Amino acid sequence: DLAQRMNERVADVVKYMMRQGEMMRANDIIDADTAELIAEEFGHTVKRVSESDVEIGLEGDEDDPKDMKPRAPIVTVMGHVDHGKTSLLDALRSTDVVAGEAGGITQHIGAYQVQLESGDKITFLDTPGHAAFSAMRARGANVTDIVILVVAADDGVMPQTIEAIKHAKAAEVPIIVAVNKCDKPDADPDKVLTELLQHDIQVEAMGGEVQAVKVSATARTGLDELTEAISLQAELLELKANPDRPADGIVVESQLDKGRGPVATVLINRGTLQRGEIVVAGKQWGKVRALINERGQQLKDAGPAVPVEILGLDGAPEPGDMFNVVDSEARAREITDYRNRMERQKTGVASARASLESLMNSMKDDKEVSELPLVVKADVQGSVEAIKQSVEGISTDEVRANVIYGAAGGISESDILLAKSSNAPVFAFNVRANKQARELAEKEGVEIRYYSVIYNLIDDVKDTLSGMLAPEK
Ligand code: GDP
């Protein structure tokens, strides 16, 4: 793209990057700074229109402090297995006062919101355990404002309790301790609090600042104290978000539902999501056909910290994926295409590096060797590897085939551009080229050969290699 816009040859741009020590292929994605450098190096004047042509302001646009409104805290329950995380999440649903009029919390959608008697609202992530928490953190999604650390009073601090503390501390999320199972005759809550001291959790009763509440999930005691503690903590955190802007947020859960298609539960970070809007969620996109809450009700819109199921996506995104409202279907396609390409690039980059390096080495070692560069596209990565190995195996000392790029998937325009830049044919195994790629190949004079039998492909490579030898004989 950059080469085309500069009216330069793709190969020259790639070569320039290689001289800078950047192993790069023609269809690699570069950041704006690099693009600017290259453009200037080629004698062009750069005017930045936006940070990137694709990833437009999806992040980084700060809200004006005056637009910020208070929002509900988002709470995750963590703790050792069998200490009562699930039971507590179940019990906390009963603290909801809206249940009567609007119908109770009937659905498991990965998160739910309760309204307390005081009017305060709390959003609970209904996916107990550290796996969900750290999976989201690994994706850069810090969804949780407060961690409830559940410790069974009859069991005390256990390995996963310690793990949970570490996770919460790493995420810099405040902890509230829920000492659970206090109904049990052998419960010893004070012992739990003492044990926690050894792990840097100093509760208020011990002169520290961490709130601790004695509860019983099954006997439903201490729940009001626990929600009060959450409200207090939330107040200290001064949680706010701008509700009057296009929504963004995080995917909490997703599934492919037989009747309803892809369903994703999202938590709105900021803004208000409206039915009918176009959203991008990770690598999926769609027009929001319905918004459904944990009570099974259809909503017209959903604001910050509200969990909702969205229907209408073209696939199931992954938990921890960001979602954003965008202004057109074209834009949504552009962003998801870009993300898919980024992913393919990530998976293909290791092998491409290696083959580029071997290409460079062979050029350095032995200037006499003729080179047949190839672009290989196949249905699965396994085929790509098999073809690469066979093809590079049949190379002779005088002529060698070199798979400069091999990847799974159909042939796209960027494959053609890459092939063009290296004067390579494209060998396709059980995949086709899309219309744009076919037209581009025609225009650029890039040969595409299709195969469904690996041996035919290898034979053709052999023939081509001997063809390269022929003139010298
Ligand atoms: P999780 O693995 O942390 O989600 O724990 P669960 O919620 O599945 O609870 C494990 C077991 O402890 C279940 O048999 C619960 O019935 C029981 N349990 C949970 N909370 C309490 C409680 O407050 N008191 C008593 N006596 N049992 C509880």
Coordinates of N, CA and C in Angstrom, one line a residue, residues 162-313:
I162 N -3.8 -17.7 47.9 CA -2.6 -17.0 47.7 C -2.4 -16.5 46.3
E163 N -2.8 -17.4 45.3 CA -2.7 -17.1 43.9 C -3.7 -15.9 43.6
A164 N -4.9 -16.0 44.2 CA -5.8 -14.9 44.0 C -5.3 -13.6 44.5
I165 N -4.7 -13.6 45.6 CA -4.1 -12.4 46.2 C -3.1 -11.8 45.2
K166 N -2.2 -12.7 44.7 CA -1.2 -12.2 43.8 C -1.8 -11.6 42.5
H167 N -2.9 -12.3 42.0 CA -3.5 -11.7 40.8 C -4.1 -10.3 41.1
A168 N -4.8 -10.2 42.2 CA -5.4 -8.9 42.5 C -4.4 -7.8 42.7
K169 N -3.3 -8.2 43.4 CA -2.2 -7.2 43.6 C -1.5 -6.8 42.3
A170 N -1.3 -7.8 41.5 CA -0.7 -7.5 40.2 C -1.5 -6.5 39.4
A171 N -2.8 -6.7 39.5 CA -3.8 -5.9 38.7 C -4.1 -4.6 39.5
E172 N -3.5 -4.4 40.7 CA -3.7 -3.3 41.5 C -5.2 -3.0 41.8
V173 N -5.9 -4.1 42.0 CA -7.3 -4.1 42.3 C -7.5 -4.3 43.8
P174 N -8.3 -3.4 44.5 CA -8.5 -3.5 45.9 C -9.3 -4.8 46.2
I175 N -8.9 -5.4 47.4 CA -9.5 -6.6 47.8 C -10.5 -6.4 49.0
I176 N -11.6 -7.1 48.9 CA -12.5 -7.2 50.1 C -12.5 -8.7 50.5
V177 N -12.2 -9.0 51.8 CA -12.2 -10.4 52.2 C -13.6 -10.8 52.6
A178 N -14.1 -11.9 52.0 CA -15.4 -12.5 52.5 C -15.0 -13.8 53.2
V179 N -15.1 -13.8 54.5 CA -14.8 -15.0 55.2 C -16.1 -15.9 55.2
N180 N -16.1 -16.9 54.4 CA -17.3 -17.7 54.2 C -17.4 -18.9 55.1
K181 N -18.6 -19.5 55.0 CA -18.9 -20.7 55.8 C -18.9 -20.4 57.3
C182 N -19.2 -19.2 57.7 CA -19.2 -18.9 59.1 C -20.3 -19.6 59.9
D183 N -21.2 -20.2 59.2 CA -22.3 -21.0 59.8 C -21.8 -22.3 60.3
K184 N -20.6 -22.7 59.9 CA -20.1 -24.1 60.2 C -19.6 -24.1 61.7
P185 N -19.9 -25.2 62.4 CA -19.4 -25.2 63.8 C -17.9 -25.1 63.9
D186 N -17.2 -25.6 63.0 CA -15.7 -25.5 63.1 C -15.1 -24.3 62.4
A187 N -16.0 -23.3 62.2 CA -15.5 -22.1 61.5 C -14.6 -21.3 62.5
D188 N -13.5 -20.8 62.0 CA -12.6 -20.0 62.8 C -12.2 -18.7 62.0
P189 N -13.1 -17.7 61.9 CA -12.8 -16.6 61.1 C -11.5 -15.8 61.5
D190 N -11.3 -15.7 62.8 CA -10.1 -15.0 63.2 C -8.8 -15.6 62.8
K191 N -8.8 -16.9 62.7 CA -7.6 -17.6 62.2 C -7.3 -17.2 60.8
V192 N -8.4 -17.1 60.0 CA -8.3 -16.7 58.6 C -7.6 -15.4 58.5
L193 N -8.1 -14.4 59.3 CA -7.6 -13.1 59.3 C -6.1 -13.0 59.6
T194 N -5.7 -13.8 60.6 CA -4.3 -13.9 61.0 C -3.5 -14.5 59.9
E195 N -4.0 -15.5 59.3 CA -3.2 -16.2 58.2 C -3.0 -15.2 57.0
L196 N -4.0 -14.3 56.8 CA -3.9 -13.4 55.7 C -2.8 -12.4 55.9
L197 N -2.5 -12.1 57.2 CA -1.5 -11.2 57.5 C -0.1 -11.6 56.8
Q198 N 0.1 -12.9 56.8 CA 1.3 -13.4 56.2 C 1.4 -13.2 54.7
H199 N 0.2 -12.9 54.2 CA 0.2 -12.6 52.7 C -0.1 -11.2 52.4
D200 N 0.3 -10.3 53.3 CA 0.2 -8.9 53.1 C -1.2 -8.4 53.0
I201 N -2.1 -9.1 53.5 CA -3.5 -8.6 53.6 C -3.8 -8.3 55.0
Q202 N -3.8 -6.9 55.3 CA -4.0 -6.5 56.7 C -5.4 -5.9 56.8
V203 N -6.3 -6.7 57.4 CA -7.7 -6.3 57.5 C -7.9 -5.2 58.6
E204 N -9.0 -4.5 58.6 CA -9.2 -3.4 59.5 C -9.1 -3.8 60.9
A205 N -9.7 -5.0 61.2 CA -9.6 -5.5 62.6 C -8.2 -5.7 63.1
M206 N -7.3 -5.8 62.2 CA -5.9 -6.0 62.5 C -5.1 -4.7 62.3
G207 N -5.8 -3.6 62.2 CA -5.2 -2.3 62.1 C -4.8 -1.9 60.6
G208 N -5.3 -2.7 59.7 CA -5.0 -2.4 58.3 C -6.2 -1.7 57.6
E209 N -6.2 -1.7 56.3 CA -7.2 -1.0 55.5 C -8.1 -1.9 54.7
V210 N -7.8 -3.2 54.7 CA -8.7 -4.1 53.9 C -9.9 -4.4 54.7
Q211 N -11.1 -4.3 54.0 CA -12.3 -4.6 54.7 C -12.5 -6.2 54.7
A212 N -13.0 -6.7 55.8 CA -13.3 -8.1 55.8 C -14.7 -8.3 56.4
V213 N -15.5 -9.2 55.8 CA -16.9 -9.4 56.2 C -17.1 -10.9 56.4
K214 N -17.7 -11.3 57.6 CA -18.0 -12.7 57.8 C -19.4 -13.0 57.2
V215 N -19.4 -14.0 56.3 CA -20.6 -14.4 55.6 C -20.9 -15.9 55.7
S216 N -22.1 -16.2 55.3 CA -22.4 -17.6 54.9 C -23.2 -17.6 53.7
A217 N -22.6 -18.1 52.6 CA -23.3 -18.1 51.3 C -24.6 -18.9 51.4
T218 N -24.5 -20.1 52.1 CA -25.7 -21.0 52.1 C -26.7 -20.5 53.1
A219 N -26.3 -20.0 54.3 CA -27.3 -19.5 55.2 C -27.7 -18.0 54.9
R220 N -27.1 -17.5 53.9 CA -27.3 -16.1 53.4 C -27.2 -15.1 54.6
T221 N -26.1 -15.2 55.3 CA -25.9 -14.2 56.3 C -24.7 -13.3 55.9
G222 N -24.7 -12.1 56.4 CA -23.6 -11.2 56.1 C -23.6 -10.6 54.7
L223 N -24.6 -10.9 53.9 CA -24.6 -10.4 52.5 C -24.8 -8.9 52.4
D224 N -25.6 -8.3 53.3 CA -25.8 -6.9 53.3 C -24.5 -6.2 53.7
E225 N -23.9 -6.7 54.7 CA -22.6 -6.1 55.1 C -21.6 -6.2 54.0
L226 N -21.6 -7.3 53.2 CA -20.7 -7.4 52.1 C -21.0 -6.4 51.0
T227 N -22.3 -6.3 50.7 CA -22.6 -5.3 49.6 C -22.3 -3.9 50.1
E228 N -22.5 -3.6 51.4 CA -22.2 -2.3 51.9 C -20.7 -2.0 51.8
A229 N -19.9 -3.0 52.1 CA -18.4 -2.9 52.0 C -18.0 -2.6 50.5
I230 N -18.7 -3.3 49.6 CA -18.4 -3.0 48.2 C -18.8 -1.6 47.8
S231 N -20.0 -1.1 48.2 CA -20.4 0.3 47.9 C -19.4 1.3 48.5
L232 N -18.9 1.0 49.7 CA -18.0 1.9 50.4 C -16.7 1.9 49.6
Q233 N -16.2 0.8 49.2 CA -15.0 0.7 48.4 C -15.1 1.4 47.1
A234 N -16.3 1.2 46.5 CA -16.6 1.8 45.2 C -16.6 3.4 45.3
E235 N -17.1 3.8 46.4 CA -17.1 5.3 46.6 C -15.7 5.8 46.7
L236 N -14.8 5.1 47.4 CA -13.4 5.5 47.5 C -12.8 5.6 46.1
L237 N -13.2 4.7 45.3 CA -12.5 4.6 43.9 C -13.1 5.6 43.0
E238 N -14.2 6.3 43.3 CA -14.8 7.3 42.5 C -14.9 6.9 41.0
L239 N -15.6 5.8 40.8 CA -15.7 5.2 39.5 C -16.6 6.0 38.6
K240 N -16.1 6.4 37.5 CA -16.9 7.2 36.6 C -16.7 6.8 35.1
A241 N -17.7 7.1 34.3 CA -17.6 6.9 32.9 C -18.5 7.9 32.1
N242 N -18.1 8.2 30.9 CA -19.0 9.0 30.1 C -20.0 8.2 29.3
P243 N -21.3 8.4 29.7 CA -22.3 7.5 29.0 C -22.7 8.1 27.6
D244 N -22.4 9.3 27.3 CA -22.9 9.9 26.1 C -21.8 9.9 25.0
R245 N -21.5 8.7 24.5 CA -20.5 8.6 23.5 C -20.7 7.2 22.9
P246 N -20.1 6.9 21.7 CA -20.2 5.6 21.2 C -19.6 4.6 22.2
A247 N -20.2 3.4 22.3 CA -19.8 2.5 23.4 C -18.6 1.7 23.0
D248 N -17.8 1.4 24.1 CA -16.8 0.4 24.0 C -16.8 -0.4 25.2
G249 N -16.2 -1.6 25.2 CA -16.2 -2.4 26.4 C -15.5 -3.7 26.2
I250 N -15.8 -4.7 27.0 CA -15.1 -6.0 27.0 C -16.0 -7.2 26.8
V251 N -15.6 -8.2 26.1 CA -16.4 -9.4 26.0 C -16.1 -10.3 27.2
V252 N -17.2 -10.7 27.9 CA -17.0 -11.5 29.1 C -17.2 -12.9 28.8
E253 N -18.1 -13.2 27.9 CA -18.4 -14.6 27.6 C -19.0 -14.6 26.2
S254 N -18.8 -15.8 25.5 CA -19.5 -15.9 24.2 C -19.7 -17.3 23.9
Q255 N -20.7 -17.5 23.0 CA -21.0 -18.9 22.6 C -21.7 -18.9 21.3
L256 N -21.7 -20.0 20.6 CA -22.5 -20.2 19.4 C -23.8 -20.9 19.8
D257 N -24.9 -20.1 19.8 CA -26.2 -20.7 20.3 C -26.9 -21.2 19.0
K258 N -27.4 -22.5 19.2 CA -28.0 -23.1 18.0 C -29.1 -22.3 17.4
G259 N -30.0 -21.7 18.2 CA -31.1 -21.0 17.7 C -30.8 -19.5 17.4
R260 N -30.0 -18.9 18.3 CA -29.8 -17.5 18.2 C -28.5 -17.1 17.5
G261 N -27.6 -18.1 17.1 CA -26.4 -17.7 16.5 C -25.3 -17.3 17.5
P262 N -24.3 -16.6 17.0 CA -23.3 -16.1 18.0 C -23.9 -15.2 19.0
V263 N -23.6 -15.4 20.3 CA -24.1 -14.6 21.4 C -22.9 -14.2 22.2
A264 N -22.7 -12.9 22.5 CA -21.6 -12.5 23.3 C -22.1 -11.6 24.4
T265 N -21.7 -11.9 25.6 CA -22.0 -11.0 26.8 C -20.9 -10.0 26.9
V266 N -21.3 -8.7 26.9 CA -20.3 -7.7 27.0 C -20.6 -6.8 28.2
L267 N -19.5 -6.2 28.7 CA -19.7 -5.2 29.8 C -19.3 -3.9 29.1
I268 N -20.2 -2.9 29.3 CA -19.9 -1.6 28.7 C -18.9 -0.9 29.6
N269 N -17.8 -0.4 28.9 CA -16.8 0.3 29.6 C -17.2 1.8 29.7
R270 N -17.6 2.3 28.6 CA -18.1 3.7 28.5 C -18.9 3.9 27.3
G271 N -19.7 5.0 27.3 CA -20.7 5.2 26.3 C -21.9 4.4 26.5
T272 N -22.9 4.5 25.5 CA -24.1 3.7 25.6 C -24.3 3.0 24.3
L273 N -24.5 1.7 24.4 CA -24.7 0.8 23.3 C -26.1 0.8 22.9
Q274 N -26.5 1.0 21.6 CA -27.8 1.0 21.2 C -28.1 -0.1 20.3
R275 N -29.3 -0.6 20.3 CA -29.7 -1.7 19.4 C -29.6 -1.1 18.0
G276 N -29.2 -1.9 17.0 CA -29.0 -1.4 15.6 C -27.7 -0.9 15.3
E277 N -26.8 -0.6 16.3 CA -25.5 -0.1 16.0 C -24.6 -1.2 15.5
I278 N -23.6 -0.8 14.8 CA -22.6 -1.7 14.2 C -21.4 -1.8 15.2
V279 N -21.1 -3.1 15.6 CA -20.0 -3.2 16.6 C -18.9 -4.2 16.0
V280 N -17.7 -3.9 16.5 CA -16.6 -4.8 16.2 C -16.2 -5.4 17.5
A281 N -16.2 -6.7 17.6 CA -15.7 -7.4 18.9 C -14.6 -8.3 18.5
G282 N -13.4 -8.0 18.9 CA -12.2 -8.8 18.5 C -12.2 -8.9 17.0
K283 N -12.2 -10.2 16.5 CA -12.2 -10.3 15.1 C -13.6 -10.5 14.4
Q284 N -14.6 -10.3 15.2 CA -16.0 -10.4 14.7 C -16.6 -9.1 14.6
W285 N -17.6 -9.0 13.8 CA -18.4 -7.8 13.8 C -19.9 -8.1 13.4
G286 N -20.7 -7.1 13.6 CA -22.1 -7.3 13.2 C -23.0 -6.1 13.7
K287 N -24.2 -6.2 13.2 CA -25.2 -5.1 13.6 C -25.9 -5.7 14.8
V288 N -26.0 -4.9 15.8 CA -26.6 -5.4 17.1 C -28.2 -5.6 16.8
R289 N -28.6 -6.9 16.8 CA -29.9 -7.2 16.5 C -30.8 -7.2 17.8
A290 N -30.2 -7.5 18.9 CA -30.9 -7.5 20.2 C -29.9 -7.3 21.3
L291 N -30.4 -6.6 22.3 CA -29.6 -6.5 23.6 C -30.5 -7.2 24.7
I292 N -29.9 -8.1 25.4 CA -30.7 -8.9 26.4 C -30.0 -8.9 27.7
N293 N -30.7 -8.6 28.8 CA -30.0 -8.5 30.1 C -30.2 -9.9 30.8
E294 N -29.7 -9.9 32.0 CA -29.6 -11.1 32.8 C -31.0 -11.6 33.3
R295 N -32.0 -10.7 33.0 CA -33.4 -11.0 33.4 C -34.2 -11.5 32.2
G296 N -33.5 -11.6 31.1 CA -34.1 -12.1 29.8 C -34.9 -11.0 29.1
Q297 N -34.7 -9.8 29.5 CA -35.4 -8.7 28.9 C -34.7 -8.1 27.8
Q298 N -35.4 -7.6 26.8 CA -34.8 -6.9 25.6 C -34.6 -5.5 26.0
L299 N -33.5 -5.0 25.7 CA -33.2 -3.6 26.1 C -33.0 -2.8 24.8
K300 N -33.3 -1.5 24.8 CA -33.0 -0.6 23.7 C -31.5 -0.2 23.7
D301 N -31.0 0.0 24.9 CA -29.6 0.5 25.0 C -29.1 0.0 26.4
A302 N -27.7 0.1 26.5 CA -27.1 -0.3 27.7 C -25.9 0.7 28.0
G303 N -25.8 1.1 29.2 CA -24.7 2.1 29.5 C -23.6 1.5 30.3
P304 N -22.7 2.4 30.8 CA -21.4 1.9 31.5 C -21.7 0.9 32.6
A305 N -20.9 -0.1 32.7 CA -20.9 -1.2 33.7 C -22.2 -2.1 33.6
V306 N -23.0 -1.9 32.6 CA -24.1 -2.8 32.4 C -23.7 -4.0 31.6
P307 N -24.0 -5.2 32.1 CA -23.7 -6.4 31.3 C -24.9 -6.7 30.4
V308 N -24.6 -7.0 29.1 CA -25.7 -7.4 28.2 C -25.2 -8.4 27.2
E309 N -26.2 -9.2 26.8 CA -25.9 -10.1 25.7 C -26.2 -9.4 24.4
I310 N -25.3 -9.5 23.4 CA -25.6 -8.9 22.1 C -25.7 -10.1 21.1
L311 N -26.7 -9.9 20.3 CA -27.0 -10.8 19.2 C -26.8 -10.1 17.9
G312 N -26.2 -10.8 16.9 CA -26.1 -10.2 15.6 C -24.6 -10.2 15.1
L313 N -23.7 -10.7 15.9 CA -22.3 -10.8 15.4 C -22.2 -12.0 14.4

